[in-house]
PDB file of C-alpha atoms in Angstrom:
ATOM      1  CA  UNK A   1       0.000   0.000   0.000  1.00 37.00           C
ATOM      2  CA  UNK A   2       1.412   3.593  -1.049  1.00 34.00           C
ATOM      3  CA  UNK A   3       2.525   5.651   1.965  1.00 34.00           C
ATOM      4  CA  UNK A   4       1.839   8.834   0.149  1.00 34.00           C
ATOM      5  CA  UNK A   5      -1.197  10.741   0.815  1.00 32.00           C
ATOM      6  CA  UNK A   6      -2.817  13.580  -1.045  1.00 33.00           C
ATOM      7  CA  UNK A   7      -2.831  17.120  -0.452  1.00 33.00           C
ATOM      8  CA  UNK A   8      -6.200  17.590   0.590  1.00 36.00           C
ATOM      9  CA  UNK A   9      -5.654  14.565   2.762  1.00 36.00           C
ATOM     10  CA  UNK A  10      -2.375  15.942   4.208  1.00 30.00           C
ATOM     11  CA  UNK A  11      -4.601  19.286   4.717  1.00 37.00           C
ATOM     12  CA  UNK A  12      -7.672  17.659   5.965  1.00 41.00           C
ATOM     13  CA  UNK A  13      -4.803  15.666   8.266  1.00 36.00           C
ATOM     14  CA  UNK A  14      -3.775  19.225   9.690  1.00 37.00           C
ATOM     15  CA  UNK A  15      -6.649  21.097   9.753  1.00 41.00           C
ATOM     16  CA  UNK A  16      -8.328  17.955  12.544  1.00 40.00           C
ATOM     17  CA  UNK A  17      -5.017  17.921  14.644  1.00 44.00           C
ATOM     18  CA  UNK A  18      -5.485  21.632  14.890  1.00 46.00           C
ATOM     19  CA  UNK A  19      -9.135  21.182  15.507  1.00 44.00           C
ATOM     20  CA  UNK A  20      -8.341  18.713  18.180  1.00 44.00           C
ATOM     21  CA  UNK A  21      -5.618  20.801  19.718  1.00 48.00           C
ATOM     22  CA  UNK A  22      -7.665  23.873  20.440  1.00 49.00           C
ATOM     23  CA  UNK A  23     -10.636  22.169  21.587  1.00 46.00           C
ATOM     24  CA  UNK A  24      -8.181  20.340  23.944  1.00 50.00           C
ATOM     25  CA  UNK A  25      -6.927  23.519  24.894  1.00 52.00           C
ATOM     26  CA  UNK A  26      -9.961  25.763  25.000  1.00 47.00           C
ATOM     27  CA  UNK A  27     -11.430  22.952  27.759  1.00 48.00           C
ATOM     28  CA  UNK A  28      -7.907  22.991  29.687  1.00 50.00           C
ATOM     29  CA  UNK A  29      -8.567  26.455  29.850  1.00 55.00           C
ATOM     30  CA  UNK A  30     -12.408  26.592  30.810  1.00 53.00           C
ATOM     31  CA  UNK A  31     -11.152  23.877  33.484  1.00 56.00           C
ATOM     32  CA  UNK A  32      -8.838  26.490  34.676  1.00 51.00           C
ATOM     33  CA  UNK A  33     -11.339  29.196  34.913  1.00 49.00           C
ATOM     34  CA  UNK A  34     -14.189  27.365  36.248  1.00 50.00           C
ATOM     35  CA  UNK A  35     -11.519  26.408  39.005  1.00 48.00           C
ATOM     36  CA  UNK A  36     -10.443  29.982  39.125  1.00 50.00           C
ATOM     37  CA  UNK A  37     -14.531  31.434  39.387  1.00 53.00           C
ATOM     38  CA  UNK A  38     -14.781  28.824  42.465  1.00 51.00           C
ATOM     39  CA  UNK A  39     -11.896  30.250  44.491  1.00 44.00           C
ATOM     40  CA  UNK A  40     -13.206  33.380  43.435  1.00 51.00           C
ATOM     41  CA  UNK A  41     -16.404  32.980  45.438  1.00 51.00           C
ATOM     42  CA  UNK A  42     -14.771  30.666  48.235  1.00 47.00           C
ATOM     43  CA  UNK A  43     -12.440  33.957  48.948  1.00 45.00           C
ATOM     44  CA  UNK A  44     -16.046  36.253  48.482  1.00 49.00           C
ATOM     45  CA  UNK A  45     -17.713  34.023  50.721  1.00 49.00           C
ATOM     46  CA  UNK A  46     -14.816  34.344  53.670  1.00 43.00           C
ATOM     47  CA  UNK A  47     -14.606  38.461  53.381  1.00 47.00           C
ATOM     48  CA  UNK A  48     -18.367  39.030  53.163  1.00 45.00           C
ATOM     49  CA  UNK A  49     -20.735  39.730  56.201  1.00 55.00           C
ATOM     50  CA  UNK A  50     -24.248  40.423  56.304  1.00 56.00           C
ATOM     51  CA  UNK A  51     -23.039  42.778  59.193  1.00 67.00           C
ATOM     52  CA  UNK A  52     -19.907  44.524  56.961  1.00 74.00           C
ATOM     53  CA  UNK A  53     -21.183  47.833  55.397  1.00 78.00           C
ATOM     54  CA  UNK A  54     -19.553  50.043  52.744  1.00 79.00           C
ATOM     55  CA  UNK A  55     -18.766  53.101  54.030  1.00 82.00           C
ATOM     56  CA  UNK A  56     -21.331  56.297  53.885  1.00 87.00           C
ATOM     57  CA  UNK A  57     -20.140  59.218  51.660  1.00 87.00           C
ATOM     58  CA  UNK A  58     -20.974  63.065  52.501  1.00 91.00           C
ATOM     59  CA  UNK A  59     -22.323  65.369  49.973  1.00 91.00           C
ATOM     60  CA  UNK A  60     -19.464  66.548  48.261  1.00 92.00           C
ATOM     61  CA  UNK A  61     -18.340  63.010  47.386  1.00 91.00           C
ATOM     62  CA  UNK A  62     -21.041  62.993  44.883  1.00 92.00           C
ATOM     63  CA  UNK A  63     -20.416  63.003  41.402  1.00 93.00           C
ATOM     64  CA  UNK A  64     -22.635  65.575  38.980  1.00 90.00           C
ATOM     65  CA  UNK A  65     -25.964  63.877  37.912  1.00 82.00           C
ATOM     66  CA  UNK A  66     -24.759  64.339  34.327  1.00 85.00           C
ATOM     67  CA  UNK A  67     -21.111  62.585  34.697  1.00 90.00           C
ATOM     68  CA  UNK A  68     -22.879  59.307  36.752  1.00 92.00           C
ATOM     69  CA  UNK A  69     -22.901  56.788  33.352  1.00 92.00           C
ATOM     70  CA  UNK A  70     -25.658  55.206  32.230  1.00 90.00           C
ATOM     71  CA  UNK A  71     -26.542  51.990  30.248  1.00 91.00           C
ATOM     72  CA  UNK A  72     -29.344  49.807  29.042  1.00 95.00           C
ATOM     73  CA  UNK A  73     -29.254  46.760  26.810  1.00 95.00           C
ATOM     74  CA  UNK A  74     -32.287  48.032  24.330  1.00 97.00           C
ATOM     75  CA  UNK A  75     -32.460  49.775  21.296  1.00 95.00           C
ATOM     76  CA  UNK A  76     -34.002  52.704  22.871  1.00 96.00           C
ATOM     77  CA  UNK A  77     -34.732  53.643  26.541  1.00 96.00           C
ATOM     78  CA  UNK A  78     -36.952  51.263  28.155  1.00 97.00           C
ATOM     79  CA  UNK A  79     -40.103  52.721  29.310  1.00 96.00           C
ATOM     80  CA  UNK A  80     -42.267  51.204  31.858  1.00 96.00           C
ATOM     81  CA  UNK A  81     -45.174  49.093  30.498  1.00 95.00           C
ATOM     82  CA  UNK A  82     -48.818  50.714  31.566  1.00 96.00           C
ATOM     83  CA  UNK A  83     -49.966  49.811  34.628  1.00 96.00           C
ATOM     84  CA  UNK A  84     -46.532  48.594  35.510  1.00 98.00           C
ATOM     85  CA  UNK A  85     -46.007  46.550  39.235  1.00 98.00           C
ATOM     86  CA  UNK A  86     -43.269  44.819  40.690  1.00 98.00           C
ATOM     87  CA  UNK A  87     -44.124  41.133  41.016  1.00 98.00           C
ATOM     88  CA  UNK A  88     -42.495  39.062  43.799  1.00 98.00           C
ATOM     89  CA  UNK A  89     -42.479  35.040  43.473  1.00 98.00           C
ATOM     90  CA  UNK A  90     -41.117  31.886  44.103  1.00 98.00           C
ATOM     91  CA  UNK A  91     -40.617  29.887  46.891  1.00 98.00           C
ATOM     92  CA  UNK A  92     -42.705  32.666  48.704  1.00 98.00           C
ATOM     93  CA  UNK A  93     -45.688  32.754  51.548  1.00 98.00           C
ATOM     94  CA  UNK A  94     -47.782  35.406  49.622  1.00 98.00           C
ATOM     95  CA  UNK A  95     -46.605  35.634  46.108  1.00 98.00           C
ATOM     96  CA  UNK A  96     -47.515  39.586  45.420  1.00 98.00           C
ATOM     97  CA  UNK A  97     -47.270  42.618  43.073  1.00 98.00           C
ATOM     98  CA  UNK A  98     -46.376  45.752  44.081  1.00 98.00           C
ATOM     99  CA  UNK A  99     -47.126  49.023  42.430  1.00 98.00           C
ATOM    100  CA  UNK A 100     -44.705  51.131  43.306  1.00 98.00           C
ATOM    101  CA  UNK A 101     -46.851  53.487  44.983  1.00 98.00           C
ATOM    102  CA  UNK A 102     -47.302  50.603  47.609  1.00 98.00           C
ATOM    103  CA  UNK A 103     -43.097  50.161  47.722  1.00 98.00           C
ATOM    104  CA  UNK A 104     -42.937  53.758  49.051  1.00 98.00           C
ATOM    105  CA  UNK A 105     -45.532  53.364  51.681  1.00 98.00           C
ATOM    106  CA  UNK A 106     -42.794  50.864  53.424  1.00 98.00           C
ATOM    107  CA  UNK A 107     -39.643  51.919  55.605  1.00 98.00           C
ATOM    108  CA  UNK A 108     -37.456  54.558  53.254  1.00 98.00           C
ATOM    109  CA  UNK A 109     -33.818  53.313  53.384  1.00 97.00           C
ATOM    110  CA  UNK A 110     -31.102  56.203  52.325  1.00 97.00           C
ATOM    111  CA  UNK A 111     -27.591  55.596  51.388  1.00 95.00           C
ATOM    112  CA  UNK A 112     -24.829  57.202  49.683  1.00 94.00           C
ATOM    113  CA  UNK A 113     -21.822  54.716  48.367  1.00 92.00           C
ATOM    114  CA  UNK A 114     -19.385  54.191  45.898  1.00 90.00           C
ATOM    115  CA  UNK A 115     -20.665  52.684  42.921  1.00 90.00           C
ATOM    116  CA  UNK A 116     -18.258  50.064  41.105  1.00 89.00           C
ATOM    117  CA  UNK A 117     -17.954  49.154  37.833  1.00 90.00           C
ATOM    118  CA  UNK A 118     -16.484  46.370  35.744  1.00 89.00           C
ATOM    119  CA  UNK A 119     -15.164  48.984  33.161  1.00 88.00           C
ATOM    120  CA  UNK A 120     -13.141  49.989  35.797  1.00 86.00           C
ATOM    121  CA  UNK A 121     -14.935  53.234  36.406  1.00 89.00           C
ATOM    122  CA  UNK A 122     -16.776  54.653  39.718  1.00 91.00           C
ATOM    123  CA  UNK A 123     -18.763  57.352  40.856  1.00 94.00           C
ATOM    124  CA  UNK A 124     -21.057  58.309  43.740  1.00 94.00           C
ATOM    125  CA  UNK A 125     -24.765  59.090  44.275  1.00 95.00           C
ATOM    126  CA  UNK A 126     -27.310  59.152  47.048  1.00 96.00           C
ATOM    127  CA  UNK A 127     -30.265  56.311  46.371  1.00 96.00           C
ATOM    128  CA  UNK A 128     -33.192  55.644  48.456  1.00 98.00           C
ATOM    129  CA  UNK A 129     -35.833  52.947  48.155  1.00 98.00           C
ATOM    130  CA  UNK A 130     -37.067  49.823  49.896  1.00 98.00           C
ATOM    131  CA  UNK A 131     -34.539  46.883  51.807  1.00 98.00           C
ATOM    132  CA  UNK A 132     -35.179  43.787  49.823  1.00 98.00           C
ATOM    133  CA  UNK A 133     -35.234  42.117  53.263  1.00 98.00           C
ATOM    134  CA  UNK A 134     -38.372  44.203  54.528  1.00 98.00           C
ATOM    135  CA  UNK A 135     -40.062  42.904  50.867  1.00 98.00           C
ATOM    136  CA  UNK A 136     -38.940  39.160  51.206  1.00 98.00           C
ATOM    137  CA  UNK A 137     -40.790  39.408  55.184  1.00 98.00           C
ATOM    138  CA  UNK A 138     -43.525  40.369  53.619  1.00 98.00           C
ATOM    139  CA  UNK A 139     -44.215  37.947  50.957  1.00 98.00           C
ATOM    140  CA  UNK A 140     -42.374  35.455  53.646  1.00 98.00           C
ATOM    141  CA  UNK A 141     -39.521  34.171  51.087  1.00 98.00           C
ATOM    142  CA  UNK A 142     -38.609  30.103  51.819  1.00 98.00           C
ATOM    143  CA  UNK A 143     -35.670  29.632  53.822  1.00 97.00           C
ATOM    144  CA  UNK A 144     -34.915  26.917  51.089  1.00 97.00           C
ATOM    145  CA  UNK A 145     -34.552  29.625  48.368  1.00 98.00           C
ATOM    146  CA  UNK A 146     -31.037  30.531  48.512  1.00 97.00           C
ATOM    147  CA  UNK A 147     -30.976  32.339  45.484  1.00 98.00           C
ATOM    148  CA  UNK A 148     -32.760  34.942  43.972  1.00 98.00           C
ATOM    149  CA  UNK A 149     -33.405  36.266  40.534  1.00 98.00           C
ATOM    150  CA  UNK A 150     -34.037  39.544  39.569  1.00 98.00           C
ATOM    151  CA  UNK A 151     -35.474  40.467  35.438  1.00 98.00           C
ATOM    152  CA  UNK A 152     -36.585  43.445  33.926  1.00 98.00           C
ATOM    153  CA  UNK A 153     -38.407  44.989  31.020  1.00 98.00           C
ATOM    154  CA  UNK A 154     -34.614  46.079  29.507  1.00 98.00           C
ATOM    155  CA  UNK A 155     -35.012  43.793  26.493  1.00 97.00           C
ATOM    156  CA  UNK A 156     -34.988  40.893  29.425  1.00 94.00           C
ATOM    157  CA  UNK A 157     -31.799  41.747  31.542  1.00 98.00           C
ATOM    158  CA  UNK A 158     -31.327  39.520  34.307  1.00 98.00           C
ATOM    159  CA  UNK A 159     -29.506  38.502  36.832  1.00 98.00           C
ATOM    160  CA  UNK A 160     -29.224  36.001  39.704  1.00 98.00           C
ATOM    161  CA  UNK A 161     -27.707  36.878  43.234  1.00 97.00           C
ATOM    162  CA  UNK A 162     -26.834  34.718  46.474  1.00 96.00           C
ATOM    163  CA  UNK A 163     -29.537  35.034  49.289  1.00 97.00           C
ATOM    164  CA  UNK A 164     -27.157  36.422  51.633  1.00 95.00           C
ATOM    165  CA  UNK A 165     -25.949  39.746  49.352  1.00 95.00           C
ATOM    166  CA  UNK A 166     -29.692  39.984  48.009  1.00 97.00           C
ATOM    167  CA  UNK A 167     -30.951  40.242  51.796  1.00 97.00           C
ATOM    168  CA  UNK A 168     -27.576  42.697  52.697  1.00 96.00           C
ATOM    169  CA  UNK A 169     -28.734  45.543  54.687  1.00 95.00           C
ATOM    170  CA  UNK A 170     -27.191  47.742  52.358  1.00 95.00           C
ATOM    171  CA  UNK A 171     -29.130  46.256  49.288  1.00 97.00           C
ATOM    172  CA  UNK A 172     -32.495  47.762  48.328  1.00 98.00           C
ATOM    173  CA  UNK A 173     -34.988  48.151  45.347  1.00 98.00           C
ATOM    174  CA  UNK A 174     -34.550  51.941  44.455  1.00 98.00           C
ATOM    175  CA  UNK A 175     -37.123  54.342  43.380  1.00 98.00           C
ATOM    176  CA  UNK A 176     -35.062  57.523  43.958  1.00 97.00           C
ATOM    177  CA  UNK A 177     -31.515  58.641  43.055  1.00 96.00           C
ATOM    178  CA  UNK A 178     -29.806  62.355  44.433  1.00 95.00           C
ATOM    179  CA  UNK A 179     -33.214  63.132  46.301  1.00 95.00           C
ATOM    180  CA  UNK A 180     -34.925  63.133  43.091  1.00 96.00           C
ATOM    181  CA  UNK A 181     -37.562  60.232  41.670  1.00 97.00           C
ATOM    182  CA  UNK A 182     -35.625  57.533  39.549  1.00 96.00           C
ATOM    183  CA  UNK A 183     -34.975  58.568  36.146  1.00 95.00           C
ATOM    184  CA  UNK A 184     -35.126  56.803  33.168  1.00 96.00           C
ATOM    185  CA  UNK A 185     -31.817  56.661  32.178  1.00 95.00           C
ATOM    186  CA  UNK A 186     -30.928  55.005  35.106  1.00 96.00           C
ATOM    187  CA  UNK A 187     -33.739  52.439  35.876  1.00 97.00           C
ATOM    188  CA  UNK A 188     -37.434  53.859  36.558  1.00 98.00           C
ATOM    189  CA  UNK A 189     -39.173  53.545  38.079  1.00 98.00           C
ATOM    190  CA  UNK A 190     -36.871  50.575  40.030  1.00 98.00           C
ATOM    191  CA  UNK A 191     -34.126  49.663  40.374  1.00 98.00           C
ATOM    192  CA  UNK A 192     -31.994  46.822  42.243  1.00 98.00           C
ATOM    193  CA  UNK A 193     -28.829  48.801  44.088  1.00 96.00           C
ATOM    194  CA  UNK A 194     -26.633  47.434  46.512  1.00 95.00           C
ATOM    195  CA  UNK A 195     -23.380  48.427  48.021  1.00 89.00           C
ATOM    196  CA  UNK A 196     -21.899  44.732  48.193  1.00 90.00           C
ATOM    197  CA  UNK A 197     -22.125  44.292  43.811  1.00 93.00           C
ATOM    198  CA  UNK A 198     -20.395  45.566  40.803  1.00 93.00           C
ATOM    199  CA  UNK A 199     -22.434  47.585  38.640  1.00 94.00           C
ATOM    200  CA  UNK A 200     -23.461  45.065  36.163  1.00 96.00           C
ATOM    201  CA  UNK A 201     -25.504  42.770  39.039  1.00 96.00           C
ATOM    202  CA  UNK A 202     -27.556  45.558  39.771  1.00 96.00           C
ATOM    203  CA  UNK A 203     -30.820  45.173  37.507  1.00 98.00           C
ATOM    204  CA  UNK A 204     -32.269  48.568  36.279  1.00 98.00           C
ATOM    205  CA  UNK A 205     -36.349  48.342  35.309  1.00 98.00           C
ATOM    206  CA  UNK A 206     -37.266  45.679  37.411  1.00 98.00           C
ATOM    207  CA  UNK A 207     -40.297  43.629  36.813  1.00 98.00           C
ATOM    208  CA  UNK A 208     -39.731  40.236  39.174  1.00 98.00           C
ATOM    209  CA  UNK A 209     -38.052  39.090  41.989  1.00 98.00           C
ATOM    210  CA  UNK A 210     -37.763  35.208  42.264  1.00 98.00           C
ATOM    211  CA  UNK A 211     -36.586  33.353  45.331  1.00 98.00           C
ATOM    212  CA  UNK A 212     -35.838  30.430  43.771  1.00 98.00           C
ATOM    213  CA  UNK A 213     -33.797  26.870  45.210  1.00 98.00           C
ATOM    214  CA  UNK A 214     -30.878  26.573  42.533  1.00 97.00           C
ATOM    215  CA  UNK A 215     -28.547  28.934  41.346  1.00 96.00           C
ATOM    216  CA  UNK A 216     -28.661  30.373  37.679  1.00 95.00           C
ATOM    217  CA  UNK A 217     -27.527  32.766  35.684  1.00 96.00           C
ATOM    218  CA  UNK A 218     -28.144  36.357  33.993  1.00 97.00           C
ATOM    219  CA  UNK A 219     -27.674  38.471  30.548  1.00 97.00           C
ATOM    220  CA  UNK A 220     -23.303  38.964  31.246  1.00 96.00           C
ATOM    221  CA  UNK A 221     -22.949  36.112  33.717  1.00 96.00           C
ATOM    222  CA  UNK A 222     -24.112  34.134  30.396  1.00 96.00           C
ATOM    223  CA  UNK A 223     -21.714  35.273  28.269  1.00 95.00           C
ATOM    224  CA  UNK A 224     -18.873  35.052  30.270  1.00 94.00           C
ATOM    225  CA  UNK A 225     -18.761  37.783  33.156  1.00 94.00           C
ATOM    226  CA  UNK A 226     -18.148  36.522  37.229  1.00 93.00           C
ATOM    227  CA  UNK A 227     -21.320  35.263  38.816  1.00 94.00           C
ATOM    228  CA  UNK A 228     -20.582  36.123  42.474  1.00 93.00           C
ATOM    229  CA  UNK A 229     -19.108  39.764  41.182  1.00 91.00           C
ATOM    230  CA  UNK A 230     -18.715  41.006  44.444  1.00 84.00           C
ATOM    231  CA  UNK A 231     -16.997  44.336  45.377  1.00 60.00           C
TER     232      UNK A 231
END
């Protein structure tokens, strides 16, 4: 039998060995960053405390209204849907939606904090809204739901938190940013905020809350981005 071998086979010969050799070393490396992504949270896990709070700014650590970025993940700016409300499921007591006139009849929390982004960027601005924790008490979230899920009407941005940071005394579902009602811009009329998550974990134009059993996902977590993302 001839020992030579054609050109398209000697090709075709190349072309799999390459083939072969990134896929071997695309999953060496997605071994190494899964590995990576679970130290990751096990050193998250060890520095966070439900107790540990960022520290309050003053005044003139604010940054300008105007200079505080903004993003959304539509074409356009998303504008609530008529007769827009705030659902709250799960594993939940009292599944319920909230209008938003009912969010502000419940304890006001205030707090001015560094905001963080992935980008690399920060800035500063006063928010005020409603602890997730006094919402979860009332619809009487599971003890078994150790995750929740947050969604919005932003072309269906997502994203999926631990119980623990969710339930942080320094995150709450904002409906006011600088003393002024939530703009659009920057999530109205809610808003997830939180002192203990980079900026892209914080879900602008919210429409659910889910306490849910298992952990998933979210719109950059999916593509790529750190789950836990904690500051």
């Amino acid at each position: 039998m001839s020992n030579l071998i054609t050109r398209r086979q000697f090709a075709g010969t190349v072309a799999t060995g390459a083939l072969l050799a990134t896929w071997q070393t695309a999953r060496a490396q997605s071994g190494f960053l899964q590995w990576m992504e679970r130290w990751n949270e096990r050193v998250e896990r060890f520095m966070f405390g439900s107790d540990r709070l960022a520290a309050e700014l003053p005044p003139t650590a604010a940054t300008p209204a105007e200079a505080f970025p903004s993003y959304f993940i539509s074409d356009t700016m998303p504008v609530a849907p008529a007769g827009w409300v705030l659902k709250v499921g799960g594993l939940v007591a009292r599944p319920t939606a909230f209008s938003l006139a009912q969010l502000q009849q419940m304890p006001r929390t205030d707090m001015r904090v560094r905001h963080h982004c992935v980008e690399g960027w920060s800035a500063v601005a006063a928010w005020h809204g409603v602890r997730l924790r006094d919402v979860a008490d009332v619809v009487g979230a599971d003890p078994r739901a150790v995750y929740v899920e947050f969604r919005s009407f932003d072309a269906g941005y997502w994203s999926s938190w631990d119980r623990a940071s969710a339930l942080h005394t320094q995150t709450i579902l904002a409906y006011g940013m600088n003393g002024m009602p939530l703009s659009p811009d920057h999530g109205a009329p809610l808003r997830l905020y939180a002192a203990v998550k980079l900026g892209y974990k914080m879900v602008k134009y919210l429409t659910e809350v889910n306490f849910v059993p298992e952990r998933t996902g979210g719109y950059w977590e999916d593509q790529g981005y750190e789950w836990p993302a904690g500051e």
